[in-house]
Amino acid sequence: MREILDIQKQLLPDLMDTMKKRYTVLHHILVSGMIGRRTLAGMLNTTERVLRAEVDFLKEQGLVDVDASGIRISMAGRELLERIEPLVKDLFGLTELEEQLRVHFGLKQVVIVPGDSDASPQVKKELGRAGASVLRKLVTENDVVAVTGGSTMAEVANHLTAAPAMKGIWFVPARGGLGESLEMQANTIASTMAKKTGARYRLLHVPDHLGEEAYQSLIQDTTISEIIQFIRQARMVIHGMGDAMVMARRRKVDRETTESLQREGALAEAFGYYFDRSGRMLHRMPTIGLRLEDIHGMDTVIGVAGGRSKGEAIASVLKYGHEDVLVTDEAAAQEIIRTISSS
């Protein structure tokens, strides 16, 4: 297939450009669910007149449905996108990038979506869709799956759908709440994932950031202790990754600790742990939930994060060496490669 693609690129470059353009239109419609022509034109940075011609073509092919409410993808359109995904990855040059990252970091799988989450909400939605797809393929009956909070994990939850294989599993929060908006908290995301898939869930109603005295008191509570033990049975965790200083502010880390993290070169945060450029763990927040040793013992660790601004942070967590699967976007992947090349 790749050889044929290379020939087409040389002999029919206009055809490849058209294919890319129509794929991008169709894919934006898929991720949006239902969208108006004007909104879609704005997302694609094109005119409504140019877009109308593309949408009319896709409608004639039976790939989209158009009515007064807007444009939505048809079942035939969904099936086509699934079938051509490997071809599209080659078309966008992502297959080679995926393999480069997989080999360098010793990962089982890397999935890269086109674009930059920092620049486009649609790319973040696609990141969520890709994360949901990986999760669906890897879970097995009666698994306990731990999930962290954050906007990317919320997108993963939004793109999960009911499946018979997922009914017996449990979703649990990897840790307590951040004190941020409710929809971004791990508890909310775990319950949303369960409701979307027909699975079960348990919640952990404790704050994420605790003083040592409060931490020791809470872990001795029988109810909380029982839930923590259940969470630590998780076979799989799906989590986000963030910039160390951004996450320190979100977690309301005290000034002394924040300054210490800066001095030591903290670059990334995941699970409440802070890592430097080389992947060395610098600091652990006293949180209730998963510990690093629990993560080390898991069968599958899935990291989902994107955006050029997070490239270095993602590379830092990958260097720690306990990820199995990475789901990211093109801009972050390119930044990770740049980080590798300059180190």
Tab-separated table of N, CA and C in Angstrom, residues 18-179:
chain	number	residue	atom	x	y	z
A	18	THR	N	-6.426	16.590	-2.860
A	18	THR	CA	-7.891	16.515	-2.780
A	18	THR	C	-8.321	15.497	-1.731
A	19	MET	N	-7.651	14.361	-1.715
A	19	MET	CA	-7.962	13.322	-0.742
A	19	MET	C	-7.743	13.827	0.681
A	20	LYS	N	-6.628	14.518	0.897
A	20	LYS	CA	-6.335	15.082	2.216
A	20	LYS	C	-7.420	16.062	2.643
A	21	LYS	N	-7.808	16.934	1.695
A	21	LYS	CA	-8.804	17.958	2.001
A	21	LYS	C	-10.144	17.329	2.369
A	22	ARG	N	-10.582	16.335	1.584
A	22	ARG	CA	-11.888	15.719	1.843
A	22	ARG	C	-11.861	14.877	3.115
A	23	TYR	N	-10.737	14.226	3.363
A	23	TYR	CA	-10.600	13.491	4.618
A	23	TYR	C	-10.725	14.449	5.797
A	24	THR	N	-10.056	15.603	5.719
A	24	THR	CA	-10.077	16.567	6.818
A	24	THR	C	-11.489	17.077	7.077
A	25	VAL	N	-12.239	17.369	6.003
A	25	VAL	CA	-13.628	17.823	6.152
A	25	VAL	C	-14.455	16.735	6.829
A	26	LEU	N	-14.362	15.520	6.311
A	26	LEU	CA	-15.146	14.403	6.837
A	26	LEU	C	-14.789	14.122	8.297
A	27	HIS	N	-13.513	14.210	8.599
A	27	HIS	CA	-13.062	13.913	9.947
A	27	HIS	C	-13.548	14.961	10.945
A	28	HIS	N	-13.530	16.244	10.559
A	28	HIS	CA	-14.045	17.305	11.435
A	28	HIS	C	-15.536	17.093	11.721
A	29	ILE	N	-16.273	16.649	10.703
A	29	ILE	CA	-17.698	16.384	10.901
A	29	ILE	C	-17.891	15.234	11.882
A	30	LEU	N	-17.080	14.175	11.747
A	30	LEU	CA	-17.150	13.032	12.658
A	30	LEU	C	-16.928	13.468	14.101
A	31	VAL	N	-15.870	14.221	14.332
A	31	VAL	CA	-15.509	14.614	15.697
A	31	VAL	C	-16.542	15.573	16.295
A	32	SER	N	-17.145	16.415	15.442
A	32	SER	CA	-18.095	17.418	15.928
A	32	SER	C	-19.463	16.823	16.243
A	33	GLY	N	-19.786	15.691	15.627
A	33	GLY	CA	-21.106	15.097	15.847
A	33	GLY	C	-22.137	15.718	14.918
A	34	MET	N	-22.470	16.970	15.176
A	34	MET	CA	-23.377	17.755	14.315
A	34	MET	C	-22.794	19.157	14.232
A	35	ILE	N	-22.705	19.714	13.024
A	35	ILE	CA	-22.046	21.012	12.882
A	35	ILE	C	-22.664	21.801	11.737
A	36	GLY	N	-22.720	23.110	11.873
A	36	GLY	CA	-23.217	23.992	10.818
A	36	GLY	C	-22.120	24.287	9.808
A	37	ARG	N	-22.547	24.651	8.590
A	37	ARG	CA	-21.575	24.907	7.527
A	37	ARG	C	-20.662	26.080	7.868
A	38	ARG	N	-21.224	27.147	8.427
A	38	ARG	CA	-20.411	28.326	8.744
A	38	ARG	C	-19.360	27.999	9.801
A	39	THR	N	-19.762	27.272	10.846
A	39	THR	CA	-18.818	26.887	11.903
A	39	THR	C	-17.715	26.001	11.353
A	40	LEU	N	-18.105	25.051	10.512
A	40	LEU	CA	-17.126	24.132	9.921
A	40	LEU	C	-16.143	24.889	9.024
A	41	ALA	N	-16.652	25.849	8.247
A	41	ALA	CA	-15.778	26.649	7.379
A	41	ALA	C	-14.758	27.414	8.209
A	42	GLY	N	-15.199	27.939	9.351
A	42	GLY	CA	-14.285	28.664	10.231
A	42	GLY	C	-13.206	27.768	10.795
A	43	MET	N	-13.581	26.551	11.182
A	43	MET	CA	-12.606	25.600	11.723
A	43	MET	C	-11.563	25.213	10.688
A	44	LEU	N	-12.004	25.098	9.422
A	44	LEU	CA	-11.110	24.658	8.356
A	44	LEU	C	-10.404	25.820	7.665
A	45	ASN	N	-10.715	27.041	8.134
A	45	ASN	CA	-10.088	28.242	7.572
A	45	ASN	C	-10.317	28.335	6.059
A	46	THR	N	-11.577	28.109	5.663
A	46	THR	CA	-11.944	28.199	4.256
A	46	THR	C	-13.241	28.986	4.140
A	47	THR	N	-13.711	29.231	2.912
A	47	THR	CA	-14.954	29.972	2.719
A	47	THR	C	-16.138	29.005	2.668
A	48	GLU	N	-17.323	29.519	2.963
A	48	GLU	CA	-18.522	28.681	2.901
A	48	GLU	C	-18.768	28.185	1.470
A	49	ARG	N	-18.415	29.008	0.470
A	49	ARG	CA	-18.618	28.615	-0.922
A	49	ARG	C	-17.768	27.394	-1.274
A	50	VAL	N	-16.481	27.430	-0.885
A	50	VAL	CA	-15.582	26.301	-1.160
A	50	VAL	C	-16.042	25.073	-0.387
A	51	LEU	N	-16.428	25.277	0.864
A	51	LEU	CA	-16.858	24.150	1.696
A	51	LEU	C	-18.139	23.519	1.162
A	52	ARG	N	-19.049	24.359	0.652
A	52	ARG	CA	-20.319	23.829	0.145
A	52	ARG	C	-20.081	22.793	-0.948
A	53	ALA	N	-19.128	23.069	-1.834
A	53	ALA	CA	-18.828	22.130	-2.919
A	53	ALA	C	-18.329	20.796	-2.357
A	54	GLU	N	-17.494	20.840	-1.327
A	54	GLU	CA	-16.972	19.603	-0.723
A	54	GLU	C	-18.080	18.831	-0.011
A	55	VAL	N	-18.908	19.548	0.734
A	55	VAL	CA	-20.004	18.894	1.469
A	55	VAL	C	-20.997	18.274	0.486
A	56	ASP	N	-21.293	18.998	-0.606
A	56	ASP	CA	-22.216	18.449	-1.619
A	56	ASP	C	-21.659	17.149	-2.203
A	57	PHE	N	-20.342	17.132	-2.460
A	57	PHE	CA	-19.719	15.913	-2.993
A	57	PHE	C	-19.848	14.765	-1.985
A	58	LEU	N	-19.526	15.043	-0.716
A	58	LEU	CA	-19.597	14.003	0.318
A	58	LEU	C	-21.034	13.504	0.504
A	59	LYS	N	-21.999	14.414	0.363
A	59	LYS	CA	-23.408	14.026	0.476
A	59	LYS	C	-23.806	13.105	-0.686
A	60	GLU	N	-23.364	13.458	-1.913
A	60	GLU	CA	-23.663	12.630	-3.087
A	60	GLU	C	-23.091	11.217	-2.941
A	61	GLN	N	-21.959	11.112	-2.253
A	61	GLN	CA	-21.333	9.810	-2.040
A	61	GLN	C	-21.953	9.048	-0.865
A	62	GLY	N	-22.909	9.685	-0.197
A	62	GLY	CA	-23.568	9.035	0.937
A	62	GLY	C	-22.736	9.024	2.209
A	63	LEU	N	-21.750	9.923	2.288
A	63	LEU	CA	-20.832	9.925	3.438
A	63	LEU	C	-21.269	10.873	4.542
A	64	VAL	N	-22.133	11.852	4.200
A	64	VAL	CA	-22.673	12.758	5.225
A	64	VAL	C	-24.158	12.939	4.999
A	65	ASP	N	-24.847	13.320	6.062
A	65	ASP	CA	-26.261	13.687	5.988
A	65	ASP	C	-26.374	15.174	6.287
A	66	VAL	N	-27.166	15.889	5.500
A	66	VAL	CA	-27.330	17.332	5.672
A	66	VAL	C	-28.813	17.653	5.821
A	67	ASP	N	-29.170	18.397	6.885
A	67	ASP	CA	-30.541	18.884	7.041
A	67	ASP	C	-30.495	20.267	7.680
A	68	ALA	N	-31.637	20.773	8.095
A	68	ALA	CA	-31.715	22.127	8.647
A	68	ALA	C	-30.891	22.280	9.928
A	69	SER	N	-30.665	21.171	10.637
A	69	SER	CA	-29.908	21.232	11.902
A	69	SER	C	-28.407	21.346	11.669
A	70	GLY	N	-27.947	20.888	10.505
A	70	GLY	CA	-26.511	20.928	10.228
A	70	GLY	C	-26.050	19.694	9.467
A	71	ILE	N	-24.764	19.419	9.573
A	71	ILE	CA	-24.138	18.304	8.848
A	71	ILE	C	-23.694	17.250	9.859
A	72	ARG	N	-23.994	15.987	9.573
A	72	ARG	CA	-23.518	14.894	10.427
A	72	ARG	C	-22.976	13.782	9.530
A	73	ILE	N	-22.066	13.002	10.071
A	73	ILE	CA	-21.491	11.911	9.300
A	73	ILE	C	-22.478	10.745	9.239
A	74	SER	N	-22.512	10.051	8.112
A	74	SER	CA	-23.380	8.879	7.965
A	74	SER	C	-22.625	7.629	8.409
A	75	MET	N	-23.332	6.520	8.504
A	75	MET	CA	-22.685	5.263	8.868
A	75	MET	C	-21.641	4.883	7.812
A	76	ALA	N	-21.953	5.131	6.537
A	76	ALA	CA	-20.985	4.836	5.470
A	76	ALA	C	-19.737	5.700	5.622
A	77	GLY	N	-19.916	6.952	6.056
A	77	GLY	CA	-18.781	7.845	6.285
A	77	GLY	C	-17.900	7.357	7.422
A	78	ARG	N	-18.539	6.892	8.494
A	78	ARG	CA	-17.780	6.331	9.622
A	78	ARG	C	-16.953	5.130	9.196
A	79	GLU	N	-17.612	4.236	8.451
A	79	GLU	CA	-16.917	3.023	8.004
A	79	GLU	C	-15.748	3.354	7.084
A	80	LEU	N	-15.935	4.352	6.211
A	80	LEU	CA	-14.858	4.753	5.303
A	80	LEU	C	-13.655	5.297	6.086
A	81	LEU	N	-13.924	6.147	7.064
A	81	LEU	CA	-12.829	6.714	7.858
A	81	LEU	C	-12.045	5.620	8.579
A	82	GLU	N	-12.747	4.629	9.103
A	82	GLU	CA	-12.065	3.514	9.781
A	82	GLU	C	-11.179	2.747	8.803
A	83	ARG	N	-11.701	2.516	7.588
A	83	ARG	CA	-10.959	1.724	6.600
A	83	ARG	C	-9.720	2.447	6.092
A	84	ILE	N	-9.804	3.764	5.939
A	84	ILE	CA	-8.671	4.477	5.330
A	84	ILE	C	-7.699	5.062	6.354
A	85	GLU	N	-7.941	4.830	7.651
A	85	GLU	CA	-7.072	5.433	8.677
A	85	GLU	C	-5.587	5.097	8.477
A	86	PRO	N	-5.210	3.824	8.228
A	86	PRO	CA	-3.778	3.541	7.998
A	86	PRO	C	-3.214	4.303	6.802
A	87	LEU	N	-4.015	4.420	5.728
A	87	LEU	CA	-3.579	5.151	4.536
A	87	LEU	C	-3.379	6.626	4.856
A	88	VAL	N	-4.301	7.189	5.638
A	88	VAL	CA	-4.231	8.611	5.987
A	88	VAL	C	-2.998	8.897	6.849
A	89	LYS	N	-2.674	7.989	7.750
A	89	LYS	CA	-1.476	8.175	8.579
A	89	LYS	C	-0.230	8.255	7.699
A	90	ASP	N	-0.173	7.413	6.664
A	90	ASP	CA	0.939	7.493	5.710
A	90	ASP	C	0.896	8.812	4.950
A	91	LEU	N	-0.312	9.221	4.577
A	91	LEU	CA	-0.501	10.447	3.810
A	91	LEU	C	0.005	11.669	4.578
A	92	PHE	N	-0.256	11.696	5.873
A	92	PHE	CA	0.176	12.804	6.718
A	92	PHE	C	1.586	12.595	7.287
A	93	GLY	N	2.202	11.459	6.962
A	93	GLY	CA	3.553	11.187	7.453
A	93	GLY	C	3.611	10.807	8.920
A	94	LEU	N	2.509	10.275	9.466
A	94	LEU	CA	2.442	9.994	10.903
A	94	LEU	C	2.902	8.576	11.252
A	95	THR	N	2.809	7.650	10.309
A	95	THR	CA	3.190	6.261	10.591
A	95	THR	C	4.658	6.172	10.993
A	96	GLU	N	5.491	6.851	10.238
A	96	GLU	CA	6.928	6.836	10.519
A	96	GLU	C	7.230	7.507	11.862
A	97	LEU	N	6.516	8.587	12.151
A	97	LEU	CA	6.698	9.312	13.420
A	97	LEU	C	6.279	8.432	14.606
A	98	GLU	N	5.177	7.704	14.450
A	98	GLU	CA	4.723	6.783	15.497
A	98	GLU	C	5.782	5.721	15.796
A	99	GLU	N	6.330	5.143	14.733
A	99	GLU	CA	7.315	4.086	14.911
A	99	GLU	C	8.606	4.629	15.536
A	100	GLN	N	8.989	5.831	15.167
A	100	GLN	CA	10.191	6.455	15.716
A	100	GLN	C	10.065	6.629	17.231
A	101	LEU	N	8.932	7.126	17.675
A	101	LEU	CA	8.710	7.315	19.114
A	101	LEU	C	8.579	5.974	19.836
A	102	ARG	N	7.878	5.034	19.210
A	102	ARG	CA	7.694	3.716	19.838
A	102	ARG	C	9.034	3.045	20.110
A	103	VAL	N	9.905	3.048	19.117
A	103	VAL	CA	11.213	2.399	19.262
A	103	VAL	C	12.087	3.144	20.267
A	104	HIS	N	12.119	4.460	20.168
A	104	HIS	CA	13.016	5.240	21.038
A	104	HIS	C	12.678	5.041	22.517
A	105	PHE	N	11.383	5.033	22.849
A	105	PHE	CA	10.979	4.937	24.257
A	105	PHE	C	10.585	3.524	24.680
A	106	GLY	N	10.689	2.559	23.774
A	106	GLY	CA	10.366	1.181	24.117
A	106	GLY	C	8.900	0.965	24.442
A	107	LEU	N	8.021	1.628	23.709
A	107	LEU	CA	6.578	1.531	23.958
A	107	LEU	C	5.958	0.393	23.154
A	108	LYS	N	4.805	-0.080	23.613
A	108	LYS	CA	4.084	-1.112	22.872
A	108	LYS	C	3.337	-0.514	21.681
A	109	GLN	N	2.868	0.731	21.854
A	109	GLN	CA	2.077	1.347	20.787
A	109	GLN	C	2.133	2.864	20.922
A	110	VAL	N	2.163	3.544	19.785
A	110	VAL	CA	2.047	5.001	19.736
A	110	VAL	C	0.972	5.344	18.713
A	111	VAL	N	0.052	6.216	19.093
A	111	VAL	CA	-0.997	6.681	18.184
A	111	VAL	C	-0.877	8.201	18.099
A	112	ILE	N	-0.706	8.714	16.881
A	112	ILE	CA	-0.584	10.156	16.672
A	112	ILE	C	-1.721	10.637	15.787
A	113	VAL	N	-2.417	11.694	16.225
A	113	VAL	CA	-3.474	12.289	15.414
A	113	VAL	C	-2.933	13.566	14.770
A	114	PRO	N	-3.408	13.929	13.579
A	114	PRO	CA	-2.918	15.143	12.913
A	114	PRO	C	-3.279	16.404	13.695
A	115	GLY	N	-2.396	17.436	13.616
A	115	GLY	CA	-2.726	18.741	14.178
A	115	GLY	C	-2.087	19.041	15.511
A	116	ASP	N	-2.567	20.121	16.138
A	116	ASP	CA	-2.027	20.642	17.391
A	116	ASP	C	-3.171	20.982	18.328
A	117	SER	N	-3.270	20.276	19.452
A	117	SER	CA	-4.343	20.516	20.426
A	117	SER	C	-4.320	21.925	20.980
A	118	ASP	N	-3.132	22.532	21.041
A	118	ASP	CA	-3.037	23.905	21.544
A	118	ASP	C	-3.772	24.876	20.629
A	119	ALA	N	-3.756	24.591	19.337
A	119	ALA	CA	-4.311	25.522	18.349
A	119	ALA	C	-5.754	25.206	17.977
A	120	SER	N	-6.207	23.975	18.218
A	120	SER	CA	-7.537	23.588	17.747
A	120	SER	C	-8.270	22.691	18.747
A	121	PRO	N	-9.441	23.120	19.213
A	121	PRO	CA	-10.260	22.260	20.087
A	121	PRO	C	-10.646	20.963	19.390
A	122	GLN	N	-10.756	21.000	18.053
A	122	GLN	CA	-11.123	19.800	17.305
A	122	GLN	C	-10.039	18.737	17.418
A	123	VAL	N	-8.775	19.167	17.439
A	123	VAL	CA	-7.678	18.203	17.568
A	123	VAL	C	-7.721	17.553	18.953
A	124	LYS	N	-8.059	18.347	19.975
A	124	LYS	CA	-8.173	17.761	21.323
A	124	LYS	C	-9.318	16.737	21.356
A	125	LYS	N	-10.400	17.032	20.654
A	125	LYS	CA	-11.500	16.064	20.590
A	125	LYS	C	-11.037	14.776	19.898
A	126	GLU	N	-10.260	14.944	18.826
A	126	GLU	CA	-9.749	13.766	18.113
A	126	GLU	C	-8.784	12.976	18.993
A	127	LEU	N	-8.023	13.694	19.808
A	127	LEU	CA	-7.128	13.044	20.769
A	127	LEU	C	-7.957	12.193	21.738
A	128	GLY	N	-9.079	12.749	22.186
A	128	GLY	CA	-9.980	11.993	23.060
A	128	GLY	C	-10.569	10.783	22.373
A	129	ARG	N	-10.948	10.955	21.107
A	129	ARG	CA	-11.506	9.831	20.342
A	129	ARG	C	-10.474	8.723	20.178
A	130	ALA	N	-9.221	9.113	19.886
A	130	ALA	CA	-8.156	8.114	19.717
A	130	ALA	C	-7.862	7.412	21.046
A	131	GLY	N	-7.859	8.171	22.143
A	131	GLY	CA	-7.638	7.572	23.464
A	131	GLY	C	-8.737	6.591	23.827
A	132	ALA	N	-9.977	6.960	23.506
A	132	ALA	CA	-11.116	6.077	23.775
A	132	ALA	C	-11.010	4.793	22.959
A	133	SER	N	-10.571	4.915	21.704
A	133	SER	CA	-10.422	3.748	20.834
A	133	SER	C	-9.372	2.785	21.378
A	134	VAL	N	-8.235	3.326	21.833
A	134	VAL	CA	-7.179	2.482	22.420
A	134	VAL	C	-7.690	1.783	23.675
A	135	LEU	N	-8.386	2.519	24.520
A	135	LEU	CA	-8.911	1.945	25.761
A	135	LEU	C	-9.872	0.798	25.468
A	136	ARG	N	-10.779	1.009	24.524
A	136	ARG	CA	-11.751	-0.043	24.174
A	136	ARG	C	-11.067	-1.317	23.711
A	137	LYS	N	-9.982	-1.173	22.951
A	137	LYS	CA	-9.294	-2.337	22.405
A	137	LYS	C	-8.491	-3.106	23.455
A	138	LEU	N	-8.062	-2.413	24.522
A	138	LEU	CA	-7.155	-3.037	25.485
A	138	LEU	C	-7.831	-3.580	26.741
A	139	VAL	N	-9.024	-3.098	27.071
A	139	VAL	CA	-9.670	-3.589	28.294
A	139	VAL	C	-10.156	-5.019	28.107
A	140	THR	N	-10.152	-5.751	29.191
A	140	THR	CA	-10.694	-7.110	29.186
A	140	THR	C	-11.723	-7.243	30.292
A	141	GLU	N	-12.465	-8.311	30.255
A	141	GLU	CA	-13.581	-8.521	31.181
A	141	GLU	C	-13.144	-8.409	32.642
A	142	ASN	N	-13.941	-7.655	33.410
A	142	ASN	CA	-13.749	-7.475	34.854
A	142	ASN	C	-12.503	-6.671	35.237
A	143	ASP	N	-11.905	-5.963	34.269
A	143	ASP	CA	-10.783	-5.074	34.583
A	143	ASP	C	-11.222	-3.957	35.537
A	144	VAL	N	-10.272	-3.485	36.334
A	144	VAL	CA	-10.437	-2.235	37.083
A	144	VAL	C	-9.535	-1.224	36.376
A	145	VAL	N	-10.135	-0.141	35.884
A	145	VAL	CA	-9.400	0.867	35.120
A	145	VAL	C	-9.381	2.168	35.912
A	146	ALA	N	-8.194	2.644	36.249
A	146	ALA	CA	-8.045	3.911	36.964
A	146	ALA	C	-7.871	5.042	35.963
A	147	VAL	N	-8.496	6.190	36.243
A	147	VAL	CA	-8.411	7.338	35.344
A	147	VAL	C	-8.070	8.593	36.135
A	148	THR	N	-7.301	9.484	35.515
A	148	THR	CA	-6.995	10.760	36.157
A	148	THR	C	-7.955	11.828	35.639
A	149	GLY	N	-7.807	13.050	36.140
A	149	GLY	CA	-8.667	14.150	35.718
A	149	GLY	C	-8.039	14.951	34.589
A	150	GLY	N	-8.685	16.069	34.249
A	150	GLY	CA	-8.163	16.964	33.224
A	150	GLY	C	-9.019	17.014	31.977
A	151	SER	N	-8.805	18.037	31.163
A	151	SER	CA	-9.639	18.259	29.976
A	151	SER	C	-9.464	17.176	28.917
A	152	THR	N	-8.244	16.640	28.774
A	152	THR	CA	-8.026	15.588	27.768
A	152	THR	C	-8.735	14.304	28.176
A	153	MET	N	-8.670	13.961	29.464
A	153	MET	CA	-9.375	12.764	29.935
A	153	MET	C	-10.888	12.932	29.802
A	154	ALA	N	-11.374	14.159	29.975
A	154	ALA	CA	-12.805	14.420	29.790
A	154	ALA	C	-13.207	14.144	28.350
A	155	GLU	N	-12.327	14.474	27.391
A	155	GLU	CA	-12.606	14.182	25.984
A	155	GLU	C	-12.594	12.677	25.710
A	156	VAL	N	-11.677	11.959	26.362
A	156	VAL	CA	-11.667	10.490	26.224
A	156	VAL	C	-13.012	9.934	26.680
A	157	ALA	N	-13.483	10.401	27.831
A	157	ALA	CA	-14.769	9.934	28.369
A	157	ALA	C	-15.910	10.239	27.401
A	158	ASN	N	-15.900	11.433	26.807
A	158	ASN	CA	-16.974	11.836	25.895
A	158	ASN	C	-17.074	10.941	24.668
A	159	HIS	N	-15.958	10.317	24.285
A	159	HIS	CA	-15.949	9.521	23.058
A	159	HIS	C	-16.088	8.018	23.303
A	160	LEU	N	-16.267	7.617	24.537
A	160	LEU	CA	-16.520	6.198	24.811
A	160	LEU	C	-17.973	5.860	24.508
A	161	THR	N	-18.209	4.638	24.091
A	161	THR	CA	-19.562	4.185	23.775
A	161	THR	C	-19.799	2.812	24.407
A	162	ALA	N	-21.053	2.460	24.512
A	162	ALA	CA	-21.412	1.179	25.112
A	162	ALA	C	-20.861	0.020	24.290
A	163	ALA	N	-20.358	-0.990	24.993
A	163	ALA	CA	-19.840	-2.192	24.332
A	163	ALA	C	-20.014	-3.364	25.288
A	164	PRO	N	-20.463	-4.517	24.785
A	164	PRO	CA	-20.687	-5.680	25.660
A	164	PRO	C	-19.457	-6.051	26.482
A	165	ALA	N	-18.272	-5.927	25.887
A	165	ALA	CA	-17.041	-6.331	26.573
A	165	ALA	C	-16.713	-5.437	27.769
A	166	MET	N	-17.330	-4.249	27.840
A	166	MET	CA	-16.990	-3.293	28.893
A	166	MET	C	-17.966	-3.322	30.062
A	167	LYS	N	-19.031	-4.104	29.941
A	167	LYS	CA	-20.049	-4.085	30.997
A	167	LYS	C	-19.544	-4.603	32.328
A	168	GLY	N	-18.590	-5.520	32.300
A	168	GLY	CA	-18.123	-6.105	33.556
A	168	GLY	C	-16.988	-5.347	34.225
A	169	ILE	N	-16.506	-4.274	33.591
A	169	ILE	CA	-15.344	-3.602	34.157
A	169	ILE	C	-15.742	-2.492	35.131
A	170	TRP	N	-14.770	-2.033	35.893
A	170	TRP	CA	-14.960	-0.939	36.844
A	170	TRP	C	-14.069	0.230	36.440
A	171	PHE	N	-14.620	1.439	36.501
A	171	PHE	CA	-13.823	2.660	36.366
A	171	PHE	C	-13.684	3.300	37.739
A	172	VAL	N	-12.468	3.695	38.078
A	172	VAL	CA	-12.215	4.312	39.373
A	172	VAL	C	-11.302	5.527	39.197
A	173	PRO	N	-11.406	6.528	40.064
A	173	PRO	CA	-10.482	7.664	39.983
A	173	PRO	C	-9.101	7.253	40.490
A	174	ALA	N	-8.066	7.708	39.812
A	174	ALA	CA	-6.707	7.389	40.251
A	174	ALA	C	-6.333	8.143	41.518
A	175	ARG	N	-7.067	9.231	41.802
A	175	ARG	CA	-6.742	10.073	42.953
A	175	ARG	C	-7.937	10.933	43.303
A	176	GLY	N	-7.803	11.750	44.342
A	176	GLY	CA	-8.896	12.619	44.763
A	176	GLY	C	-9.079	13.802	43.830
A	177	GLY	N	-9.980	14.710	44.218
A	177	GLY	CA	-10.300	15.863	43.376
A	177	GLY	C	-9.280	16.979	43.508
A	178	LEU	N	-9.182	17.778	42.441
A	178	LEU	CA	-8.220	18.884	42.415
A	178	LEU	C	-8.804	20.179	42.941
A	179	GLY	N	-10.097	20.222	43.178
A	179	GLY	CA	-10.717	21.477	43.535
A	179	GLY	C	-10.977	22.325	42.293
